[in-house]
Coordinates of C-alpha atoms in Angstrom, one line a residue:
Chain D
M13 CA 0.0 0.0 0.0
A14 CA 1.1 3.5 -0.7
S15 CA 0.5 7.2 -0.4
I16 CA -0.2 9.2 -3.6
D17 CA 1.1 12.8 -3.9
I18 CA -0.3 15.0 -6.7
Q19 CA 1.5 18.3 -6.9
N20 CA 0.4 21.1 -9.2
V21 CA -0.7 18.6 -11.8
K22 CA -2.1 20.0 -15.1
K23 CA -3.5 18.3 -18.2
A24 CA -4.1 19.9 -21.6
Y25 CA -5.2 18.5 -24.9
G26 CA -3.7 20.8 -27.4
H27 CA -4.7 24.3 -26.3
V28 CA -7.6 23.0 -24.2
Q29 CA -6.7 22.8 -20.5
V30 CA -8.9 20.2 -18.7
L31 CA -7.1 20.1 -15.4
H32 CA -5.8 23.1 -13.6
D33 CA -3.1 22.9 -10.9
I34 CA -4.5 19.9 -9.0
D35 CA -2.9 19.5 -5.5
L36 CA -3.9 16.4 -3.6
Q37 CA -2.2 14.3 -0.9
I38 CA -3.7 10.9 -0.4
K39 CA -2.5 9.1 2.7
D40 CA -1.7 5.4 2.9
G41 CA -4.9 3.4 3.3
E42 CA -7.2 6.3 2.7
F43 CA -10.4 6.0 0.6
V44 CA -10.7 9.2 -1.5
V45 CA -13.6 9.8 -3.8
L46 CA -13.3 12.2 -6.7
V47 CA -16.8 13.5 -7.4
G48 CA -18.2 16.0 -9.9
P49 CA -20.4 16.3 -12.9
S50 CA -19.5 14.8 -16.3
G51 CA -16.6 16.6 -17.9
C52 CA -15.1 17.9 -14.6
G53 CA -11.9 16.1 -15.2
K54 CA -12.2 13.5 -12.4
S55 CA -11.8 10.5 -14.7
T56 CA -8.9 12.2 -16.5
L57 CA -7.2 12.7 -13.2
L58 CA -7.7 9.0 -12.3
R59 CA -6.4 7.9 -15.6
M60 CA -3.3 10.1 -15.1
I61 CA -2.7 8.4 -11.8
A62 CA -3.0 5.0 -13.6
G63 CA -0.6 6.2 -16.3
L64 CA -3.2 5.8 -19.1
E65 CA -3.0 9.6 -19.7
G66 CA 0.2 11.7 -19.8
V67 CA 0.8 14.4 -17.3
T68 CA 1.1 17.9 -19.0
G69 CA 2.6 19.6 -16.0
G70 CA 3.3 19.1 -12.3
E71 CA 4.4 16.0 -10.5
M72 CA 2.8 12.8 -9.4
R73 CA 4.3 10.5 -6.8
I74 CA 3.4 7.1 -5.6
D75 CA 5.0 6.2 -2.4
G76 CA 7.3 9.1 -2.8
K77 CA 8.6 8.0 -6.2
R78 CA 8.0 10.2 -9.2
V79 CA 5.8 8.3 -11.7
N80 CA 5.1 10.9 -14.3
E81 CA 7.0 9.0 -17.0
L82 CA 6.3 5.5 -15.7
H83 CA 4.3 3.0 -17.9
P84 CA 1.1 1.8 -16.3
K85 CA 2.5 -1.7 -15.9
D86 CA 5.3 -0.4 -13.7
R87 CA 3.1 1.6 -11.4
D88 CA 1.7 -1.5 -9.6
I89 CA -1.8 -0.2 -9.3
A90 CA -5.1 -1.9 -10.0
M91 CA -8.1 -0.4 -11.7
V92 CA -11.7 -1.3 -11.9
F93 CA -13.3 0.1 -15.1
Q94 CA -16.8 1.3 -15.6
S95 CA -17.2 -1.1 -18.5
Y96 CA -15.5 -3.9 -16.3
A97 CA -13.1 -4.5 -19.3
L98 CA -13.0 -8.2 -18.7
Y99 CA -11.0 -10.3 -21.2
P100 CA -13.8 -12.0 -23.2
H101 CA -11.7 -14.9 -24.4
M102 CA -10.6 -15.9 -20.9
N103 CA -12.7 -17.4 -18.2
V104 CA -13.1 -15.9 -14.8
A105 CA -10.1 -17.5 -13.3
G106 CA -8.1 -16.5 -16.4
N107 CA -9.2 -12.9 -16.0
M108 CA -8.3 -12.8 -12.4
S109 CA -4.9 -14.5 -12.8
Y110 CA -3.7 -12.6 -15.8
S111 CA -1.8 -10.0 -13.9
L112 CA -0.1 -12.6 -11.8
K113 CA 0.9 -14.6 -14.9
L114 CA 2.4 -11.5 -16.4
R115 CA 4.5 -11.1 -13.3
K116 CA 5.6 -14.7 -13.6
T117 CA 4.2 -15.7 -10.3
A118 CA 4.5 -19.4 -9.4
K119 CA 1.5 -21.5 -10.4
E120 CA 0.6 -22.6 -6.9
K121 CA 0.7 -19.0 -5.7
I122 CA -1.6 -17.9 -8.5
A123 CA -4.1 -20.7 -7.7
S124 CA -4.2 -19.8 -4.0
A125 CA -4.5 -16.0 -4.7
V126 CA -7.3 -16.6 -7.2
A127 CA -9.1 -19.0 -4.8
S128 CA -8.9 -16.6 -1.9
A129 CA -10.1 -13.6 -4.0
A130 CA -12.9 -15.7 -5.4
S131 CA -14.2 -16.9 -2.1
K132 CA -14.1 -13.3 -0.8
L133 CA -16.3 -12.2 -3.6
G134 CA -18.5 -15.3 -3.9
L135 CA -17.1 -16.2 -7.3
D136 CA -16.1 -19.8 -6.6
P137 CA -18.8 -21.5 -8.7
L138 CA -18.1 -19.2 -11.6
L139 CA -14.4 -19.6 -12.1
D140 CA -14.8 -21.6 -15.4
R141 CA -17.3 -19.3 -17.0
R142 CA -16.6 -16.8 -19.7
P143 CA -17.6 -13.1 -19.0
R144 CA -20.4 -13.3 -21.5
A145 CA -22.1 -16.0 -19.4
L146 CA -22.1 -13.7 -16.4
S147 CA -24.7 -11.2 -15.2
G148 CA -23.8 -7.5 -14.8
G149 CA -23.3 -7.9 -11.1
Q150 CA -21.1 -11.0 -11.5
R151 CA -19.0 -9.2 -14.1
Q152 CA -18.5 -6.4 -11.7
R153 CA -17.3 -8.8 -9.0
V154 CA -14.9 -10.4 -11.4
A155 CA -13.5 -6.9 -12.2
M156 CA -13.1 -6.4 -8.5
G157 CA -11.5 -9.8 -8.1
R158 CA -9.0 -9.0 -10.8
A159 CA -8.0 -5.9 -8.8
I160 CA -7.6 -7.6 -5.4
V161 CA -5.9 -10.8 -6.6
R162 CA -2.5 -9.2 -6.4
Q163 CA -1.8 -6.7 -3.6
P164 CA -1.3 -3.5 -5.6
K165 CA -0.1 -0.2 -4.1
A166 CA -3.5 1.4 -4.8
F167 CA -6.9 0.7 -6.2
L168 CA -8.5 3.0 -8.7
F169 CA -12.2 2.8 -9.4
D170 CA -13.6 4.5 -12.4
E171 CA -17.4 4.7 -11.8
P172 CA -17.5 1.0 -11.2
L173 CA -21.1 0.9 -10.2
S174 CA -22.8 3.1 -12.8
N175 CA -23.8 0.2 -15.0
L176 CA -25.6 -1.7 -12.3
D177 CA -29.2 -1.4 -11.3
A178 CA -30.1 0.5 -8.2
R179 CA -30.4 -2.4 -5.8
L180 CA -27.2 -4.1 -6.9
R181 CA -25.4 -0.8 -6.8
E182 CA -26.4 -0.4 -3.1
Q183 CA -25.2 -3.9 -2.3
M184 CA -21.9 -3.5 -4.1
R185 CA -21.3 -0.1 -2.5
A186 CA -21.5 -1.8 0.9
E187 CA -19.2 -4.5 -0.3
I188 CA -16.6 -2.1 -1.5
K189 CA -16.7 -0.3 1.8
K190 CA -16.4 -3.6 3.6
M191 CA -13.5 -4.7 1.4
H192 CA -11.7 -1.4 2.0
G193 CA -12.2 -2.0 5.7
D194 CA -10.6 -5.4 5.4
L195 CA -7.8 -4.6 3.0
K196 CA -7.0 -1.1 4.2
A197 CA -5.9 -0.4 0.7
T198 CA -5.3 3.1 -0.6
S199 CA -8.3 3.7 -2.9
I200 CA -9.3 6.4 -5.3
Y201 CA -12.9 6.2 -6.5
V202 CA -14.4 8.3 -9.2
T203 CA -18.1 8.8 -9.3
H204 CA -20.7 11.4 -10.3
D205 CA -23.1 9.9 -7.7
Q206 CA -22.9 12.0 -4.5
I207 CA -24.5 9.2 -2.5
E208 CA -21.6 6.9 -3.4
A209 CA -19.2 9.7 -2.5
M210 CA -20.8 10.4 0.8
T211 CA -21.1 6.8 1.9
L212 CA -17.7 5.5 0.8
A213 CA -15.2 8.3 1.3
D214 CA -12.8 9.1 4.0
R215 CA -12.3 12.3 2.1
I216 CA -14.2 13.7 -0.8
V217 CA -12.6 15.7 -3.6
A218 CA -15.3 17.8 -5.3
M219 CA -14.2 18.8 -8.8
H220 CA -15.7 21.2 -11.3
G221 CA -14.3 22.5 -14.6
G222 CA -11.0 20.9 -14.0
V223 CA -10.5 22.6 -10.7
V224 CA -10.6 21.1 -7.2
Q225 CA -13.5 22.9 -5.4
Q226 CA -13.2 21.4 -2.0
V227 CA -11.4 18.6 -0.2
G228 CA -12.8 17.2 3.0
A229 CA -14.7 14.6 5.0
P230 CA -18.1 13.9 3.6
L231 CA -20.0 15.7 6.4
E232 CA -17.7 18.6 6.2
L233 CA -18.7 19.1 2.6
Y234 CA -22.3 18.7 3.5
D235 CA -22.2 21.0 6.5
R236 CA -19.7 23.6 5.3
P237 CA -19.6 23.6 1.5
A238 CA -16.8 25.9 0.4
N239 CA -18.7 27.4 -2.5
I240 CA -22.0 27.4 -4.3
F241 CA -20.9 24.6 -6.6
V242 CA -20.2 22.2 -3.8
A243 CA -23.3 23.3 -1.9
G244 CA -25.5 22.5 -4.9
F245 CA -23.7 19.3 -5.8
I246 CA -23.6 17.6 -2.4
G247 CA -27.0 16.6 -1.1
S248 CA -30.2 15.4 -2.7
P249 CA -32.5 17.0 -3.5
G250 CA -30.1 19.9 -4.1
M251 CA -29.7 23.0 -2.0
N252 CA -32.0 25.9 -2.6
F253 CA -30.4 29.3 -3.4
L254 CA -32.0 32.7 -3.0
E255 CA -30.6 36.2 -3.8
A256 CA -30.2 38.4 -0.8
T257 CA -28.4 41.5 0.6
Y258 CA -26.1 41.4 3.5
H259 CA -26.3 43.9 6.3
A260 CA -24.7 43.8 9.7
G261 CA -26.4 41.0 11.7
G262 CA -28.5 39.5 8.9
V263 CA -29.6 39.1 5.3
T264 CA -32.6 40.6 3.6
L265 CA -34.3 38.5 1.0
K266 CA -35.9 39.9 -2.2
D267 CA -39.3 40.1 -0.6
G268 CA -38.0 42.1 2.3
T269 CA -37.9 39.1 4.7
V270 CA -35.0 39.7 7.2
I271 CA -33.2 36.8 8.6
A272 CA -30.9 37.4 11.5
L273 CA -27.6 35.5 11.4
P274 CA -26.0 33.9 14.5
A275 CA -22.7 35.7 13.8
P276 CA -21.7 38.7 11.7
L277 CA -19.9 37.8 8.4
A278 CA -16.7 39.3 7.0
L279 CA -18.7 41.3 4.4
A280 CA -19.4 44.9 3.7
D281 CA -22.9 46.2 4.4
G282 CA -25.2 46.1 1.4
A283 CA -23.1 43.3 -0.3
K284 CA -25.1 41.1 -2.7
V285 CA -25.0 37.5 -1.4
T286 CA -26.6 34.2 -2.2
V287 CA -28.1 32.3 0.6
G288 CA -28.5 28.5 0.5
I289 CA -30.8 26.3 2.5
R290 CA -31.1 22.5 2.2
P291 CA -34.6 21.2 1.4
E292 CA -34.4 19.0 4.5
H293 CA -33.7 22.1 6.7
V294 CA -36.7 24.0 5.5
V295 CA -39.6 24.1 8.0
M296 CA -43.2 24.1 6.9
G297 CA -44.6 27.0 8.8
G298 CA -47.9 27.5 10.4
E299 CA -50.1 30.5 10.0
G300 CA -48.1 33.8 10.3
I301 CA -44.6 32.2 10.1
G302 CA -42.1 32.4 7.2
M303 CA -42.8 33.1 3.6
V304 CA -45.6 32.1 1.3
A305 CA -44.6 29.8 -1.6
G306 CA -46.7 28.3 -4.4
V307 CA -46.8 24.5 -4.7
D308 CA -45.9 23.3 -8.2
L309 CA -45.4 19.6 -7.6
V310 CA -45.7 17.0 -4.8
E311 CA -43.3 14.0 -5.0
P312 CA -43.8 11.3 -2.4
T313 CA -40.6 9.2 -2.1
G314 CA -42.1 6.8 0.4
F315 CA -39.7 7.8 3.1
G316 CA -40.6 11.4 2.8
I317 CA -42.1 14.0 0.5
I318 CA -40.4 16.4 -1.8
L319 CA -42.3 19.6 -2.5
H320 CA -41.5 21.6 -5.5
L321 CA -42.4 25.2 -4.7
S322 CA -41.9 28.6 -6.3
L323 CA -40.7 31.2 -4.0
H324 CA -40.2 34.8 -5.3
G325 CA -40.6 33.2 -8.8
L326 CA -37.7 30.8 -8.2
A327 CA -37.8 27.1 -7.9
F328 CA -37.5 26.0 -4.3
K329 CA -37.6 22.5 -2.9
V330 CA -38.6 21.2 0.5
F331 CA -38.0 17.8 1.9
T332 CA -40.3 16.8 4.7
L333 CA -41.2 13.6 6.6
D334 CA -44.6 15.0 7.5
R335 CA -47.2 13.2 5.4
A336 CA -49.6 16.1 5.9
A337 CA -47.6 17.8 3.1
L338 CA -49.2 15.3 0.6
S339 CA -52.4 17.3 0.9
A340 CA -50.7 20.7 0.7
G341 CA -52.9 23.4 -0.7
P342 CA -52.0 25.8 -3.6
T343 CA -49.7 27.7 -1.2
V344 CA -47.6 26.8 1.8
R345 CA -45.6 28.8 4.3
V346 CA -41.9 28.0 4.6
A347 CA -39.4 29.1 7.2
F348 CA -35.8 28.3 8.0
S349 CA -33.6 28.7 11.0
P350 CA -30.5 30.9 10.6
Q351 CA -28.1 28.2 11.8
H352 CA -29.0 26.2 8.7
L353 CA -28.4 29.1 6.3
H354 CA -25.3 29.1 4.1
V355 CA -24.2 32.5 2.8
F356 CA -22.1 32.8 -0.3
D357 CA -20.5 36.1 -1.5
G358 CA -20.7 37.5 -5.0
Q359 CA -18.0 35.1 -6.3
G360 CA -19.9 32.2 -4.9
N361 CA -17.5 31.5 -2.1
R362 CA -18.6 30.6 1.4
C363 CA -18.7 33.6 3.7
V364 CA -17.0 33.1 7.0
P365 CA -17.9 34.9 10.2
S366 CA -15.7 37.9 10.9
S367 CA -13.5 37.3 13.8
Chain S
M20 CA -45.6 -14.7 -28.2
K21 CA -47.3 -16.5 -31.1
T22 CA -45.8 -15.7 -34.5
S23 CA -48.1 -16.1 -37.4
L24 CA -47.1 -18.6 -40.1
L25 CA -47.6 -16.5 -43.2
P26 CA -44.8 -14.0 -42.7
T27 CA -42.4 -16.8 -41.8
I28 CA -43.3 -18.7 -44.9
A29 CA -43.0 -15.5 -47.1
H30 CA -39.6 -14.8 -45.5
R31 CA -38.3 -18.3 -46.1
L32 CA -39.6 -18.3 -49.7
A33 CA -37.8 -15.0 -50.3
L34 CA -34.6 -16.4 -49.0
L35 CA -35.0 -19.5 -51.1
G36 CA -35.6 -17.4 -54.2
Y37 CA -32.5 -15.5 -53.5
I38 CA -30.4 -18.6 -52.9
V39 CA -31.6 -20.2 -56.1
F40 CA -30.9 -17.0 -58.0
A41 CA -27.4 -16.7 -56.6
L42 CA -26.4 -20.3 -56.9
F43 CA -27.9 -21.0 -60.4
P44 CA -24.7 -20.0 -62.3
L45 CA -22.7 -22.4 -60.0
F46 CA -25.2 -25.2 -60.8
W47 CA -24.9 -24.5 -64.5
L48 CA -21.1 -24.7 -64.1
L49 CA -21.5 -28.1 -62.5
K50 CA -24.0 -29.2 -65.1
V51 CA -21.9 -28.3 -68.1
S52 CA -18.8 -29.9 -66.5
V53 CA -20.5 -33.3 -66.4
T54 CA -22.2 -33.1 -69.8
P55 CA -20.6 -35.1 -72.6
N56 CA -19.4 -33.0 -75.5
D57 CA -21.8 -34.7 -77.9
L58 CA -24.8 -33.8 -75.8
L59 CA -23.7 -30.2 -75.1
Y60 CA -25.4 -28.7 -78.2
S61 CA -27.8 -31.4 -79.1
E62 CA -30.1 -31.7 -76.1
G63 CA -31.4 -28.1 -76.0
V64 CA -31.8 -26.4 -72.7
R65 CA -32.2 -29.1 -70.0
M66 CA -31.6 -28.9 -66.3
W67 CA -29.6 -32.0 -66.3
P68 CA -28.1 -34.0 -69.2
S69 CA -29.5 -37.4 -70.0
R70 CA -26.0 -38.9 -69.6
T71 CA -23.2 -37.7 -67.4
T72 CA -19.4 -38.1 -67.7
W73 CA -16.3 -37.4 -65.7
E74 CA -14.1 -37.3 -68.8
H75 CA -13.7 -33.5 -68.7
Y76 CA -12.3 -33.7 -65.2
S77 CA -9.9 -36.5 -66.0
F78 CA -8.7 -34.6 -69.1
V79 CA -8.2 -31.4 -67.1
L80 CA -6.3 -33.1 -64.4
Q81 CA -4.2 -35.4 -66.5
H82 CA -3.7 -33.8 -69.9
S83 CA -3.8 -30.1 -69.4
A84 CA -1.6 -27.6 -67.6
F85 CA -4.3 -27.1 -65.1
P86 CA -2.5 -28.6 -62.0
T87 CA 0.3 -26.0 -62.6
F88 CA -2.2 -23.2 -62.8
F89 CA -3.8 -24.5 -59.7
K90 CA -0.6 -24.7 -57.8
N91 CA 0.5 -21.2 -59.0
S92 CA -2.9 -19.7 -57.9
L93 CA -2.6 -21.4 -54.5
I94 CA 0.9 -19.9 -54.0
V95 CA 0.0 -16.5 -55.2
S96 CA -3.4 -16.2 -53.4
G97 CA -2.2 -17.8 -50.2
S98 CA 1.0 -15.7 -49.9
T99 CA -0.9 -12.5 -50.8
A100 CA -3.6 -13.2 -48.2
I101 CA -1.1 -13.9 -45.5
I102 CA 1.2 -10.9 -46.2
V103 CA -1.7 -8.5 -46.7
T104 CA -3.4 -9.7 -43.4
I105 CA -0.2 -9.2 -41.4
C106 CA 0.5 -5.8 -42.8
A107 CA -3.2 -4.7 -42.5
S108 CA -3.4 -6.0 -38.9
L109 CA -0.5 -3.9 -37.8
S110 CA -1.4 -0.8 -39.8
G111 CA -5.1 -1.1 -38.9
Y112 CA -4.2 -1.3 -35.2
A113 CA -2.0 1.8 -35.6
L114 CA -4.8 3.7 -37.3
S115 CA -7.3 2.6 -34.8
R116 CA -5.3 3.2 -31.6
F117 CA -2.6 5.7 -32.1
N118 CA -2.7 9.4 -32.9
F119 CA 0.2 10.5 -34.9
R120 CA 0.9 13.6 -37.0
A121 CA 0.8 12.1 -40.5
K122 CA -2.3 9.9 -39.9
Y123 CA -4.6 12.1 -41.9
W124 CA -2.3 12.1 -44.9
I125 CA -1.6 8.4 -44.7
V126 CA -5.3 7.6 -44.7
G127 CA -5.8 10.1 -47.6
L128 CA -3.0 8.5 -49.6
M129 CA -4.4 5.1 -49.0
L130 CA -7.8 6.2 -50.2
L131 CA -6.2 7.7 -53.2
T132 CA -4.7 4.4 -54.3
Q133 CA -8.3 3.0 -54.4
M134 CA -9.5 5.7 -56.8
F135 CA -7.7 4.7 -60.0
P136 CA -9.1 2.1 -62.4
L137 CA -6.5 -0.7 -62.4
V138 CA -6.4 -0.6 -66.2
M139 CA -4.7 2.7 -66.0
L140 CA -1.9 1.3 -63.9
V141 CA -1.1 -1.8 -65.9
A142 CA 1.3 -0.2 -68.2
P143 CA 3.4 1.7 -65.6
I144 CA 3.5 -1.4 -63.4
F145 CA 4.7 -3.5 -66.3
K146 CA 7.4 -0.8 -66.9
I147 CA 8.5 -1.0 -63.3
L148 CA 8.5 -4.7 -63.0
T149 CA 10.3 -5.6 -66.2
P150 CA 13.7 -4.3 -65.2
L151 CA 13.3 -6.0 -61.9
G152 CA 12.7 -9.3 -63.5
L153 CA 9.4 -9.6 -61.8
T154 CA 7.2 -10.1 -64.9
N155 CA 6.3 -13.6 -65.7
S156 CA 7.0 -14.5 -62.1
L157 CA 4.7 -15.4 -59.2
T158 CA 6.7 -13.1 -56.9
G159 CA 5.8 -10.2 -59.1
L160 CA 2.1 -11.0 -58.9
I161 CA 2.3 -11.4 -55.1
V162 CA 4.0 -8.0 -54.9
V163 CA 1.4 -6.3 -57.0
Y164 CA -1.6 -8.0 -55.4
T165 CA -0.3 -7.1 -51.9
A166 CA 0.2 -3.5 -52.9
F167 CA -3.3 -3.2 -54.2
N168 CA -5.0 -5.1 -51.3
V169 CA -3.3 -3.6 -48.3
P170 CA -5.2 -0.3 -48.2
F171 CA -8.6 -1.8 -48.3
A172 CA -7.6 -4.6 -45.9
T173 CA -6.2 -1.9 -43.6
F174 CA -9.5 -0.1 -43.4
L175 CA -11.2 -3.4 -42.9
M176 CA -9.0 -4.4 -40.0
Q177 CA -9.2 -0.9 -38.5
S178 CA -12.9 -1.2 -38.3
F179 CA -12.5 -4.5 -36.5
F180 CA -10.0 -3.0 -34.0
D181 CA -12.3 0.0 -33.5
G182 CA -15.0 -2.5 -32.4
I183 CA -12.8 -3.7 -29.6
P184 CA -13.1 -1.5 -26.5
K185 CA -10.0 0.4 -25.6
D186 CA -10.6 -0.4 -22.0
L187 CA -9.4 -4.0 -22.6
E188 CA -5.9 -3.0 -23.5
E189 CA -5.8 -0.4 -20.7
A190 CA -6.9 -3.1 -18.3
A191 CA -4.1 -5.3 -19.6
M192 CA -1.5 -2.6 -19.3
I193 CA -2.6 -2.0 -15.7
D194 CA -2.4 -5.7 -15.1
G195 CA 1.2 -5.4 -16.1
A196 CA 1.3 -5.9 -19.9
T197 CA 3.4 -3.9 -22.4
K198 CA 1.5 -2.4 -25.3
F199 CA 2.7 -5.1 -27.5
T200 CA 1.8 -7.9 -25.1
A201 CA -1.7 -6.4 -24.7
F202 CA -2.0 -6.4 -28.5
R203 CA -0.8 -10.0 -28.8
E204 CA -2.6 -11.6 -25.9
I205 CA -5.8 -9.6 -25.6
I206 CA -6.6 -7.7 -28.8
L207 CA -5.3 -10.2 -31.5
P208 CA -7.4 -13.2 -30.2
L209 CA -10.4 -11.0 -30.2
T210 CA -9.8 -9.9 -33.7
L211 CA -9.7 -13.4 -35.1
P212 CA -13.0 -12.9 -36.8
G213 CA -11.7 -9.8 -38.5
I214 CA -8.5 -11.5 -39.5
A215 CA -10.5 -14.4 -40.9
A216 CA -12.6 -12.0 -42.9
T217 CA -9.6 -10.2 -44.2
L218 CA -7.8 -13.4 -45.1
G219 CA -10.9 -14.6 -47.0
F220 CA -11.5 -11.4 -48.7
V221 CA -7.9 -11.0 -50.0
F222 CA -7.6 -14.7 -50.8
T223 CA -10.7 -14.6 -53.1
A224 CA -9.7 -11.3 -54.6
A225 CA -6.3 -12.7 -55.6
W226 CA -7.7 -16.0 -56.6
S227 CA -10.0 -14.6 -59.2
E228 CA -7.8 -11.7 -60.4
L229 CA -7.4 -11.7 -64.2
L230 CA -6.2 -8.4 -65.4
F231 CA -2.7 -8.3 -63.9
A232 CA -2.2 -12.0 -64.2
L233 CA -3.0 -11.7 -67.9
M234 CA -0.7 -8.7 -68.5
L235 CA 2.3 -9.7 -66.4
I236 CA 2.4 -13.4 -67.1
N237 CA 2.9 -15.1 -70.4
G238 CA 3.3 -18.8 -70.9
N239 CA 1.9 -21.6 -68.8
N240 CA 4.6 -21.9 -66.2
A241 CA 3.7 -18.9 -64.1
A242 CA 0.1 -18.6 -65.2
T243 CA -2.6 -18.5 -62.5
F244 CA -5.9 -20.3 -62.8
P245 CA -8.0 -17.4 -64.3
V246 CA -5.4 -17.0 -67.0
G247 CA -5.3 -20.8 -67.4
L248 CA -9.0 -20.9 -68.0
L249 CA -8.4 -18.9 -71.2
T250 CA -6.3 -21.7 -72.6
F251 CA -9.5 -23.6 -73.1
V252 CA -10.6 -21.0 -75.6
S253 CA -8.9 -21.7 -78.9
K254 CA -9.2 -19.7 -82.1
F255 CA -12.1 -21.7 -83.5
S256 CA -13.8 -23.3 -80.5
V257 CA -14.4 -23.1 -76.8
D258 CA -14.1 -26.3 -74.9
F259 CA -16.9 -25.6 -72.5
G260 CA -16.9 -28.9 -70.8
Q261 CA -13.2 -28.8 -69.8
M262 CA -13.4 -25.1 -68.9
M263 CA -16.3 -25.8 -66.5
A264 CA -14.6 -28.8 -65.0
A265 CA -11.5 -26.6 -64.3
G266 CA -13.9 -24.0 -62.9
V267 CA -15.4 -26.5 -60.5
L268 CA -12.0 -27.7 -59.4
A269 CA -10.9 -24.1 -58.8
L270 CA -13.9 -23.5 -56.5
I271 CA -12.7 -26.2 -54.1
P272 CA -9.9 -24.4 -52.4
A273 CA -11.9 -21.2 -52.0
A274 CA -14.8 -23.2 -50.5
L275 CA -12.4 -25.1 -48.2
F276 CA -10.8 -21.9 -47.1
F277 CA -14.1 -20.4 -46.1
L278 CA -15.2 -23.6 -44.4
L279 CA -12.0 -23.3 -42.3
I280 CA -12.6 -19.7 -41.3
Q281 CA -16.3 -19.5 -41.1
R282 CA -16.2 -20.4 -37.4
Y283 CA -14.4 -17.1 -36.8
L284 CA -16.6 -15.2 -39.2
V285 CA -19.8 -16.0 -37.3
Q286 CA -18.4 -15.9 -33.8
G287 CA -19.1 -12.8 -31.8
L288 CA -16.1 -13.1 -29.6
T289 CA -16.3 -9.7 -28.0
A290 CA -19.7 -10.5 -26.4
G291 CA -19.4 -10.0 -22.6
A292 CA -16.3 -7.9 -22.6
V293 CA -18.0 -4.9 -21.5
K294 CA -21.5 -4.1 -20.4
G295 CA -23.9 -5.7 -22.8

């Protein structure tokens, strides 16, 4: 197992720069999830760590050793592909043992490594099958087996669960987490699914437009998003944003509602700000409390209810566990407590309390 | 689900009609090859002669230069097919997987070679090959056929390589393979259907090529089978029986060849590689 150091790494295709000065230190045994929308560069970064893409600038180190120029085969990492990329002309055992064969491992050692990986993943009865005779979930397991059969320095996962159906995805997610708990292997996991990111990660790296937006523990990103992008990306349904003006002690919304803040922010009076509130933090108010919003749509999820509202002409979502919301009238009253309010400045960055 | 009978029958009938249409000339070849000379013009149009004979076959095999033609054709077509397939596999892989500066121009040039009618090129090629001593030789034919078939075969192979997910090689490289090992152990086995198709295509193209064989070869020693067939046409008559018998014999290797490779042609080997 190993640490991975990414220093000032850039990637450009011709004149198009897709990754800008990425800095990331991944500790030995850590599970790091790169998350972001399509095209944010997360997969490119993973492929650069794997050695499948060249590094345009900066330095990449695995276990302290510079690997910028190293061929993938010499980096001693394992990767699980979104497409699984199983060798169709080899059976499951062949797929899992290929890397060991290439390393000229002794036959008995290969057999025992494959057997132990197979039993870990419940693949024992399938060892003679070709990939085409396997279901999606089984193929996914074989892809994982191929990665764990040798003890690589790090595991890379490139959206490994996105081809599975929802139930299987949930199950494999738990298995990956369990496997990481057992193996304590340095892992980098790419996904666009923020639930996967939240549940699996020791640390999440949120990316957007080829730039790292925030690095932190899952709950840190949820509780204290560094900017509007992270705030909107983490959490489902996504955070609501409203335009407001800052003044000492509080913010004034467009309709004149004043919300007092628990602490003054490092902002000038009269500064334009965006306030964010998560749908699950919005309180459905009784008569006389909060603001009036029109109800556009009611979505029961079983567990709770998502209300799509329009507030000051903007889309606004509320998540509530109260089934009474199902029979909401044409308008409801919404309120939110100041400690759940996120305030972002004109550049979209989180405003910190002035000290 | 219950399928109704009528469309199935119509479908089968249409297929049958097409097969009959496509195979009729071959049947006629066979029919004439076993018709005795005296019945050839006297019986009118009949589907099968009243009396059959093997005499044309025995004549062709024992008293004509046909075995030589046959051997020459086998050498030329076989060598061409193998050389072209090897070249096309390598270049097709390069075009499919690598980005290099001159790629656009190389593809353009290869397309350009396919644009000229071959007749235009016969004279210059003859001019080039004569001083090299490659006219009237099988080697000369192999060189020319190879040159003309490589571009198309390259495009063919490229499309087969394009059909193999890039993830597979990347997975192999991460597993510890060099680029060439990944090509040899992962990609090549999966391209066998493509290789079989290319071999078959080039083999039949070379097997039935007449123009260059006719222009570059004189005399029976280096003549290939299509040229040899013309020896059955004399100034005053055409020996149809012997010609057809030779034609039937010439079909055998091509048929055998396709029988050998058809397993790869129909096999969808990539199934199951990636999500499907």
